[in-house]
Amino acid sequence: TPDLTSLISVVETPEGEHVKFRARIHHIRPLGSKIVFLIFRSQLTTLQGVLTEEEGMVSQNMVRWAEGLNRESIVLVEGMVQKPGDGQEEVHSTRVHNHEVKVEKLFVVTSPSSTLPFQVEDAARPEEYYRREGSHFPRINQKTRLANRALDLRSPVNQAIFRIRSGVCTLFREYLLAHRFLEIQSSKFQESGTESGAAVFKVDYFRRPAFLAQSPQLAKQMCIAADMERVFEIGPVFRAENSNTHRHLTEFTGLDLEMQFDHHYHEVLDMLDGMLKHIFRGLQERFKDEACALHIEAVKTQFPHDDLVILDETPRIRFADGIKMLREDGYKDDDGDEPSEFEDLTTNAERRLGQLVKEKYGADYYILDKFPLEVRPFYTMPDPEDGKLSNSFDIFLRGEEILSGGQRIHVASMLEERMRMADVEPDQAKDYVNGFRWGCPPHGGGGIGLERIVMLFLKLGDIRYSSLLPRDPRSFAR
Ligand code: ATP
Ligand code: AMO
């Protein structure tokens, strides 16, 4: 038997050729009693098949049988590629194809054994179909979709999201390997908290307490103290924060890096900036089909290619100047207060500043440097010229934070002092502190939330859509 063709190549097969492929039945549409249209689906691709009694192609019984098949069945199809009849162009597709398959043979490989909670087609169907049919757009709500994720993930929209998510990791890794970084995997069980000690999950570790890592922060810095020079990690991050927002998860994937530098922490910032641009440009160039699926299908996003403005020179704004921009604009917090240059930005202030930066520079991606020391974790290097400030930054995409980073304290005595001020007992993180006691080069780094970058790049509106099985404070509640 010849090898099966993938549905995506069937779409590109010349008219008149025979093909054999495997696909799901996405939709079934009878036309009179003699013809039935089957829409086949595989990942991003959908394609129309036609079974017709005319021309003696298949029997009347077969047309009847095909009409009654279960949607989401996996079928093996043999047929001939042809042009669709007038007015029958393929509107179900992620791209509008000028091809259809005249079905000659059809075998059911597997069919669903229980009722589907919804049709994949309804979770992700092109709006133009509804416009044409004159019916409303029956979006399945998020709760139903997430409660039936194995089915929901089949939709072309989700296939596209998760390919793009994987693409972010590939591009991140690709850039860093090309810049002499070493990939590490650090342990997620910790003796103490990582960032501040507050938002950690405690676990029962053979009747002793242990904690899930809030970030690979300590481990990646230990690698620098251990002369690895440049390291990165793609791994899970756990946060026991009761934040029920569109952008917080209790478990997310961190893209982290740490490197030593020669003269200035802006060498680290340059590396992060170069890496993020490589990711955005790579997504725009390599994921056109995925963007197309998202564009036509249910998630109402514009083509991320068209509207994301990344300047060659990323705007670098000092935190205090950002606050100034907000004040000059008359921005006030919910409680009526003016934003302060010594407090962190609220989500609303972040968004407003994103708009102001967009108006002033035309950019959707920018850097805010020199955060107040007070709002940063204990390991952050104070600004040697102004003790109230720090050598640290956040990076924003479409007005929301995607990355935090900065220079770290590499001098043991200073680090221990800052730890005590933050109520972290240095001896509780002895492995970490020892690295500095034994001498460590100047270094810095940053961490990105993978789900955030995907959510903001694709304008998904909720971080849960970019997580395979999202965990938030409400997870596991019965
Ligand atoms: P983010 O800032 O988005 O939380 P982060 O890990 O840097 O990412 P922190 O700096 O620890 O988070 O959290 C402080 C900020 O988190 C707040 O300024 C606010 O933007 C956001 N945040 C946290 N919890 C909530 C919440 N329950 N509702 C709305 N915003 C929240
Ligand atoms: P921070 O705590 O800011 O920094 O986290 C880094 C990035 O992770 C993402 N993020 C989240 N994503 C989903 N759900 C959450 N609850 C959540 N919290 C944070 C954001 C954020 O920018 N150790 C430092 C990084 C460093 O300095 O290297 C850290 O963890 O995109």
mmCIF file of C-alpha atoms in Angstrom, residues 11 39-40 94 190 193 199 244 253 298 355 363 421:
data_model
loop_
_atom_site.group_PDB
_atom_site.id
_atom_site.type_symbol
_atom_site.label_atom_id
_atom_site.label_comp_id
_atom_site.label_asym_id
_atom_site.label_seq_id
_atom_site.Cartn_x
_atom_site.Cartn_y
_atom_site.Cartn_z
ATOM 1 C CA VAL A 11 -4.476 20.476 -0.438
ATOM 2 C CA ILE A 39 -15.340 18.173 5.843
ATOM 3 C CA PHE A 40 -12.112 16.442 6.810
ATOM 4 C CA THR A 94 -8.208 27.640 7.732
ATOM 5 C CA GLN A 190 13.592 23.635 47.455
ATOM 6 C CA GLY A 193 11.373 30.023 49.179
ATOM 7 C CA ALA A 199 4.093 32.785 47.686
ATOM 8 C CA ASN A 244 -7.551 35.333 39.892
ATOM 9 C CA THR A 253 6.569 27.862 32.231
ATOM 10 C CA ALA A 298 -12.686 31.721 16.472
ATOM 11 C CA GLN A 355 -0.628 53.178 25.352
ATOM 12 C CA ALA A 363 6.231 50.670 19.641
ATOM 13 C CA MET A 421 16.349 42.859 55.350
#
